[in-house]
């Protein structure tokens, strides 16, 4: 079983990202489970979403406590939330950031990848400069970094289920796929 935890803020699309990625894995024949965990339900508040993927039906019904990988839609969350809590050694941390992976020295036990999903979202007219909607861009980076799911399945999932601006969202995912920067 592969477990993934998304960290974002209300309004960035972390929950939708988890659902779209689940759909992409399902399209590739995997069993999936996707669900959110809300704290204070307001725009800008920290939000988590969880995703499980397996080759057989998933019976587990708990939060993801020991993810294989994490996706962070807002890099400021690193300072206020222990995003690496329970992350397995060698797990990927996929960060929305304009910085390079080696700039994040506080994660020596993990592999770090970055993509400037905020810039990509703004350039593709997804949200505003102050509140970019980065979820589909970060999924493109996830596909490239982990190679667990093909970008084609991610794109099909976005085309079928993104709530709005499907063309802009698919362009953002492709661009992030191409521009993700991996550590080491």
JSON list of C-alpha atoms in Angstrom, two decimals, residues 20-151:
[
{"chain": "A", "resi": 20, "resn": "UNK", "atom": "CA", "xyz": [-7.98, 13.95, -8.76]},
{"chain": "A", "resi": 21, "resn": "UNK", "atom": "CA", "xyz": [-4.87, 11.94, -7.98]},
{"chain": "A", "resi": 22, "resn": "UNK", "atom": "CA", "xyz": [-7.02, 9.08, -6.65]},
{"chain": "A", "resi": 23, "resn": "UNK", "atom": "CA", "xyz": [-8.94, 9.16, -9.92]},
{"chain": "A", "resi": 24, "resn": "UNK", "atom": "CA", "xyz": [-5.68, 9.03, -11.90]},
{"chain": "A", "resi": 25, "resn": "UNK", "atom": "CA", "xyz": [-4.48, 5.97, -9.99]},
{"chain": "A", "resi": 26, "resn": "UNK", "atom": "CA", "xyz": [-7.91, 4.34, -10.42]},
{"chain": "A", "resi": 27, "resn": "UNK", "atom": "CA", "xyz": [-7.64, 4.89, -14.18]},
{"chain": "A", "resi": 28, "resn": "UNK", "atom": "CA", "xyz": [-4.41, 2.89, -14.05]},
{"chain": "A", "resi": 29, "resn": "UNK", "atom": "CA", "xyz": [-6.22, -0.04, -12.41]},
{"chain": "A", "resi": 30, "resn": "UNK", "atom": "CA", "xyz": [-5.38, 0.59, -8.75]},
{"chain": "A", "resi": 31, "resn": "UNK", "atom": "CA", "xyz": [-7.67, 0.58, -5.74]},
{"chain": "A", "resi": 32, "resn": "UNK", "atom": "CA", "xyz": [-7.81, 3.98, -4.06]},
{"chain": "A", "resi": 33, "resn": "UNK", "atom": "CA", "xyz": [-9.13, 5.75, -1.01]},
{"chain": "A", "resi": 34, "resn": "UNK", "atom": "CA", "xyz": [-9.18, 9.55, -0.71]},
{"chain": "A", "resi": 35, "resn": "UNK", "atom": "CA", "xyz": [-10.53, 11.68, 2.12]},
{"chain": "A", "resi": 36, "resn": "UNK", "atom": "CA", "xyz": [-9.94, 15.06, 3.81]},
{"chain": "A", "resi": 37, "resn": "UNK", "atom": "CA", "xyz": [-9.35, 16.15, 7.39]},
{"chain": "A", "resi": 38, "resn": "UNK", "atom": "CA", "xyz": [-10.43, 19.65, 8.21]},
{"chain": "A", "resi": 39, "resn": "UNK", "atom": "CA", "xyz": [-9.48, 21.65, 11.26]},
{"chain": "A", "resi": 40, "resn": "UNK", "atom": "CA", "xyz": [-11.04, 25.04, 11.39]},
{"chain": "A", "resi": 41, "resn": "UNK", "atom": "CA", "xyz": [-13.11, 25.22, 8.23]},
{"chain": "A", "resi": 42, "resn": "UNK", "atom": "CA", "xyz": [-12.21, 28.57, 6.79]},
{"chain": "A", "resi": 43, "resn": "UNK", "atom": "CA", "xyz": [-10.28, 29.86, 3.83]},
{"chain": "A", "resi": 44, "resn": "UNK", "atom": "CA", "xyz": [-6.55, 29.89, 4.55]},
{"chain": "A", "resi": 45, "resn": "UNK", "atom": "CA", "xyz": [-6.66, 27.46, 7.47]},
{"chain": "A", "resi": 46, "resn": "UNK", "atom": "CA", "xyz": [-4.37, 24.39, 7.34]},
{"chain": "A", "resi": 47, "resn": "UNK", "atom": "CA", "xyz": [-6.03, 21.44, 5.62]},
{"chain": "A", "resi": 48, "resn": "UNK", "atom": "CA", "xyz": [-4.90, 17.85, 5.19]},
{"chain": "A", "resi": 49, "resn": "UNK", "atom": "CA", "xyz": [-6.09, 15.30, 2.69]},
{"chain": "A", "resi": 50, "resn": "UNK", "atom": "CA", "xyz": [-5.13, 11.66, 2.47]},
{"chain": "A", "resi": 51, "resn": "UNK", "atom": "CA", "xyz": [-4.76, 9.13, -0.31]},
{"chain": "A", "resi": 52, "resn": "UNK", "atom": "CA", "xyz": [-4.16, 5.40, -0.24]},
{"chain": "A", "resi": 53, "resn": "UNK", "atom": "CA", "xyz": [-3.34, 3.31, -3.28]},
{"chain": "A", "resi": 54, "resn": "UNK", "atom": "CA", "xyz": [-3.10, -0.45, -3.45]},
{"chain": "A", "resi": 55, "resn": "UNK", "atom": "CA", "xyz": [-3.40, -3.40, -5.80]},
{"chain": "A", "resi": 56, "resn": "UNK", "atom": "CA", "xyz": [-6.23, -4.89, -3.74]},
{"chain": "A", "resi": 57, "resn": "UNK", "atom": "CA", "xyz": [-9.29, -3.40, -2.03]},
{"chain": "A", "resi": 58, "resn": "UNK", "atom": "CA", "xyz": [-8.41, -1.11, 0.88]},
{"chain": "A", "resi": 59, "resn": "UNK", "atom": "CA", "xyz": [-10.10, -1.96, 4.17]},
{"chain": "A", "resi": 60, "resn": "UNK", "atom": "CA", "xyz": [-8.17, 0.47, 6.39]},
{"chain": "A", "resi": 61, "resn": "UNK", "atom": "CA", "xyz": [-10.32, 3.37, 7.64]},
{"chain": "A", "resi": 62, "resn": "UNK", "atom": "CA", "xyz": [-7.94, 5.65, 9.51]},
{"chain": "A", "resi": 63, "resn": "UNK", "atom": "CA", "xyz": [-5.99, 8.79, 8.77]},
{"chain": "A", "resi": 64, "resn": "UNK", "atom": "CA", "xyz": [-2.62, 8.36, 7.12]},
{"chain": "A", "resi": 65, "resn": "UNK", "atom": "CA", "xyz": [-0.10, 8.47, 9.97]},
{"chain": "A", "resi": 66, "resn": "UNK", "atom": "CA", "xyz": [3.00, 7.13, 8.21]},
{"chain": "A", "resi": 67, "resn": "UNK", "atom": "CA", "xyz": [2.87, 8.39, 4.63]},
{"chain": "A", "resi": 68, "resn": "UNK", "atom": "CA", "xyz": [5.23, 7.22, 1.95]},
{"chain": "A", "resi": 69, "resn": "UNK", "atom": "CA", "xyz": [5.20, 10.69, 0.43]},
{"chain": "A", "resi": 70, "resn": "UNK", "atom": "CA", "xyz": [3.85, 14.13, 1.27]},
{"chain": "A", "resi": 71, "resn": "UNK", "atom": "CA", "xyz": [2.72, 17.00, -0.92]},
{"chain": "A", "resi": 72, "resn": "UNK", "atom": "CA", "xyz": [2.88, 20.53, 0.46]},
{"chain": "A", "resi": 73, "resn": "UNK", "atom": "CA", "xyz": [0.87, 23.12, -1.43]},
{"chain": "A", "resi": 74, "resn": "UNK", "atom": "CA", "xyz": [1.93, 26.06, 0.76]},
{"chain": "A", "resi": 75, "resn": "UNK", "atom": "CA", "xyz": [5.59, 26.18, 1.87]},
{"chain": "A", "resi": 76, "resn": "UNK", "atom": "CA", "xyz": [4.74, 28.45, 4.84]},
{"chain": "A", "resi": 77, "resn": "UNK", "atom": "CA", "xyz": [3.07, 25.42, 6.43]},
{"chain": "A", "resi": 78, "resn": "UNK", "atom": "CA", "xyz": [6.52, 23.98, 7.06]},
{"chain": "A", "resi": 79, "resn": "UNK", "atom": "CA", "xyz": [6.98, 26.57, 9.79]},
{"chain": "A", "resi": 80, "resn": "UNK", "atom": "CA", "xyz": [3.65, 25.92, 11.55]},
{"chain": "A", "resi": 81, "resn": "UNK", "atom": "CA", "xyz": [2.86, 22.24, 10.94]},
{"chain": "A", "resi": 82, "resn": "UNK", "atom": "CA", "xyz": [5.12, 19.22, 11.31]},
{"chain": "A", "resi": 83, "resn": "UNK", "atom": "CA", "xyz": [4.50, 18.14, 7.73]},
{"chain": "A", "resi": 84, "resn": "UNK", "atom": "CA", "xyz": [7.05, 15.33, 7.98]},
{"chain": "A", "resi": 85, "resn": "UNK", "atom": "CA", "xyz": [5.36, 13.71, 10.98]},
{"chain": "A", "resi": 86, "resn": "UNK", "atom": "CA", "xyz": [5.45, 9.97, 10.37]},
{"chain": "A", "resi": 87, "resn": "UNK", "atom": "CA", "xyz": [6.92, 10.31, 6.88]},
{"chain": "A", "resi": 88, "resn": "UNK", "atom": "CA", "xyz": [8.83, 7.16, 6.01]},
{"chain": "A", "resi": 89, "resn": "UNK", "atom": "CA", "xyz": [12.58, 7.47, 5.45]},
{"chain": "A", "resi": 90, "resn": "UNK", "atom": "CA", "xyz": [13.41, 8.15, 1.82]},
{"chain": "A", "resi": 91, "resn": "UNK", "atom": "CA", "xyz": [9.89, 9.45, 1.27]},
{"chain": "A", "resi": 92, "resn": "UNK", "atom": "CA", "xyz": [9.42, 12.32, -1.13]},
{"chain": "A", "resi": 93, "resn": "UNK", "atom": "CA", "xyz": [8.45, 15.79, 0.04]},
{"chain": "A", "resi": 94, "resn": "UNK", "atom": "CA", "xyz": [6.98, 17.59, -2.95]},
{"chain": "A", "resi": 95, "resn": "UNK", "atom": "CA", "xyz": [6.90, 21.30, -2.20]},
{"chain": "A", "resi": 96, "resn": "UNK", "atom": "CA", "xyz": [5.31, 24.21, -3.97]},
{"chain": "A", "resi": 97, "resn": "UNK", "atom": "CA", "xyz": [8.26, 26.58, -3.86]},
{"chain": "A", "resi": 98, "resn": "UNK", "atom": "CA", "xyz": [10.35, 28.78, -6.10]},
{"chain": "A", "resi": 99, "resn": "UNK", "atom": "CA", "xyz": [13.41, 27.57, -4.19]},
{"chain": "A", "resi": 100, "resn": "UNK", "atom": "CA", "xyz": [15.62, 24.60, -5.08]},
{"chain": "A", "resi": 101, "resn": "UNK", "atom": "CA", "xyz": [15.38, 21.33, -3.08]},
{"chain": "A", "resi": 102, "resn": "UNK", "atom": "CA", "xyz": [18.85, 21.80, -1.57]},
{"chain": "A", "resi": 103, "resn": "UNK", "atom": "CA", "xyz": [17.61, 25.02, 0.06]},
{"chain": "A", "resi": 104, "resn": "UNK", "atom": "CA", "xyz": [15.49, 22.88, 2.41]},
{"chain": "A", "resi": 105, "resn": "UNK", "atom": "CA", "xyz": [18.22, 21.58, 4.71]},
{"chain": "A", "resi": 106, "resn": "UNK", "atom": "CA", "xyz": [15.82, 20.71, 7.52]},
{"chain": "A", "resi": 107, "resn": "UNK", "atom": "CA", "xyz": [14.78, 17.49, 5.78]},
{"chain": "A", "resi": 108, "resn": "UNK", "atom": "CA", "xyz": [18.01, 15.41, 5.70]},
{"chain": "A", "resi": 109, "resn": "UNK", "atom": "CA", "xyz": [16.21, 12.06, 5.99]},
{"chain": "A", "resi": 110, "resn": "UNK", "atom": "CA", "xyz": [13.92, 12.65, 3.03]},
{"chain": "A", "resi": 111, "resn": "UNK", "atom": "CA", "xyz": [14.08, 13.35, -0.66]},
{"chain": "A", "resi": 112, "resn": "UNK", "atom": "CA", "xyz": [12.84, 16.81, -1.61]},
{"chain": "A", "resi": 113, "resn": "UNK", "atom": "CA", "xyz": [11.43, 18.03, -4.90]},
{"chain": "A", "resi": 114, "resn": "UNK", "atom": "CA", "xyz": [10.20, 21.53, -5.64]},
{"chain": "A", "resi": 115, "resn": "UNK", "atom": "CA", "xyz": [8.09, 23.14, -8.29]},
{"chain": "A", "resi": 116, "resn": "UNK", "atom": "CA", "xyz": [6.95, 26.75, -8.49]},
{"chain": "A", "resi": 117, "resn": "UNK", "atom": "CA", "xyz": [3.30, 25.75, -8.68]},
{"chain": "A", "resi": 118, "resn": "UNK", "atom": "CA", "xyz": [2.17, 29.22, -7.56]},
{"chain": "A", "resi": 119, "resn": "UNK", "atom": "CA", "xyz": [3.84, 30.89, -10.54]},
{"chain": "A", "resi": 120, "resn": "UNK", "atom": "CA", "xyz": [2.53, 28.19, -12.90]},
{"chain": "A", "resi": 121, "resn": "UNK", "atom": "CA", "xyz": [-1.00, 28.59, -11.52]},
{"chain": "A", "resi": 122, "resn": "UNK", "atom": "CA", "xyz": [-0.96, 32.38, -11.87]},
{"chain": "A", "resi": 123, "resn": "UNK", "atom": "CA", "xyz": [0.42, 32.17, -15.41]},
{"chain": "A", "resi": 124, "resn": "UNK", "atom": "CA", "xyz": [-2.39, 29.78, -16.29]},
{"chain": "A", "resi": 125, "resn": "UNK", "atom": "CA", "xyz": [-5.04, 32.03, -14.75]},
{"chain": "A", "resi": 126, "resn": "UNK", "atom": "CA", "xyz": [-5.78, 29.66, -11.87]},
{"chain": "A", "resi": 127, "resn": "UNK", "atom": "CA", "xyz": [-6.66, 31.83, -8.92]},
{"chain": "A", "resi": 128, "resn": "UNK", "atom": "CA", "xyz": [-5.05, 35.16, -8.24]},
{"chain": "A", "resi": 129, "resn": "UNK", "atom": "CA", "xyz": [-1.48, 36.28, -7.58]},
{"chain": "A", "resi": 130, "resn": "UNK", "atom": "CA", "xyz": [-2.28, 36.41, -3.85]},
{"chain": "A", "resi": 131, "resn": "UNK", "atom": "CA", "xyz": [-4.33, 33.19, -3.83]},
{"chain": "A", "resi": 132, "resn": "UNK", "atom": "CA", "xyz": [-3.17, 30.90, -6.61]},
{"chain": "A", "resi": 133, "resn": "UNK", "atom": "CA", "xyz": [-4.92, 27.55, -6.94]},
{"chain": "A", "resi": 134, "resn": "UNK", "atom": "CA", "xyz": [-1.95, 25.21, -7.19]},
{"chain": "A", "resi": 135, "resn": "UNK", "atom": "CA", "xyz": [-3.53, 21.79, -6.89]},
{"chain": "A", "resi": 136, "resn": "UNK", "atom": "CA", "xyz": [-3.38, 20.60, -10.50]},
{"chain": "A", "resi": 137, "resn": "UNK", "atom": "CA", "xyz": [0.13, 21.95, -11.01]},
{"chain": "A", "resi": 138, "resn": "UNK", "atom": "CA", "xyz": [1.42, 20.07, -7.98]},
{"chain": "A", "resi": 139, "resn": "UNK", "atom": "CA", "xyz": [-0.13, 16.85, -9.35]},
{"chain": "A", "resi": 140, "resn": "UNK", "atom": "CA", "xyz": [1.96, 17.18, -12.49]},
{"chain": "A", "resi": 141, "resn": "UNK", "atom": "CA", "xyz": [5.04, 17.47, -10.29]},
{"chain": "A", "resi": 142, "resn": "UNK", "atom": "CA", "xyz": [3.91, 14.46, -8.24]},
{"chain": "A", "resi": 143, "resn": "UNK", "atom": "CA", "xyz": [3.68, 12.35, -11.40]},
{"chain": "A", "resi": 144, "resn": "UNK", "atom": "CA", "xyz": [7.18, 13.32, -12.49]},
{"chain": "A", "resi": 145, "resn": "UNK", "atom": "CA", "xyz": [8.84, 13.03, -9.08]},
{"chain": "A", "resi": 146, "resn": "UNK", "atom": "CA", "xyz": [7.41, 9.71, -7.91]},
{"chain": "A", "resi": 147, "resn": "UNK", "atom": "CA", "xyz": [6.73, 8.02, -11.27]},
{"chain": "A", "resi": 148, "resn": "UNK", "atom": "CA", "xyz": [3.93, 6.17, -9.47]},
{"chain": "A", "resi": 149, "resn": "UNK", "atom": "CA", "xyz": [1.25, 7.41, -11.86]},
{"chain": "A", "resi": 150, "resn": "UNK", "atom": "CA", "xyz": [1.54, 8.54, -15.45]},
{"chain": "A", "resi": 151, "resn": "UNK", "atom": "CA", "xyz": [1.00, 12.16, -16.43]}
]
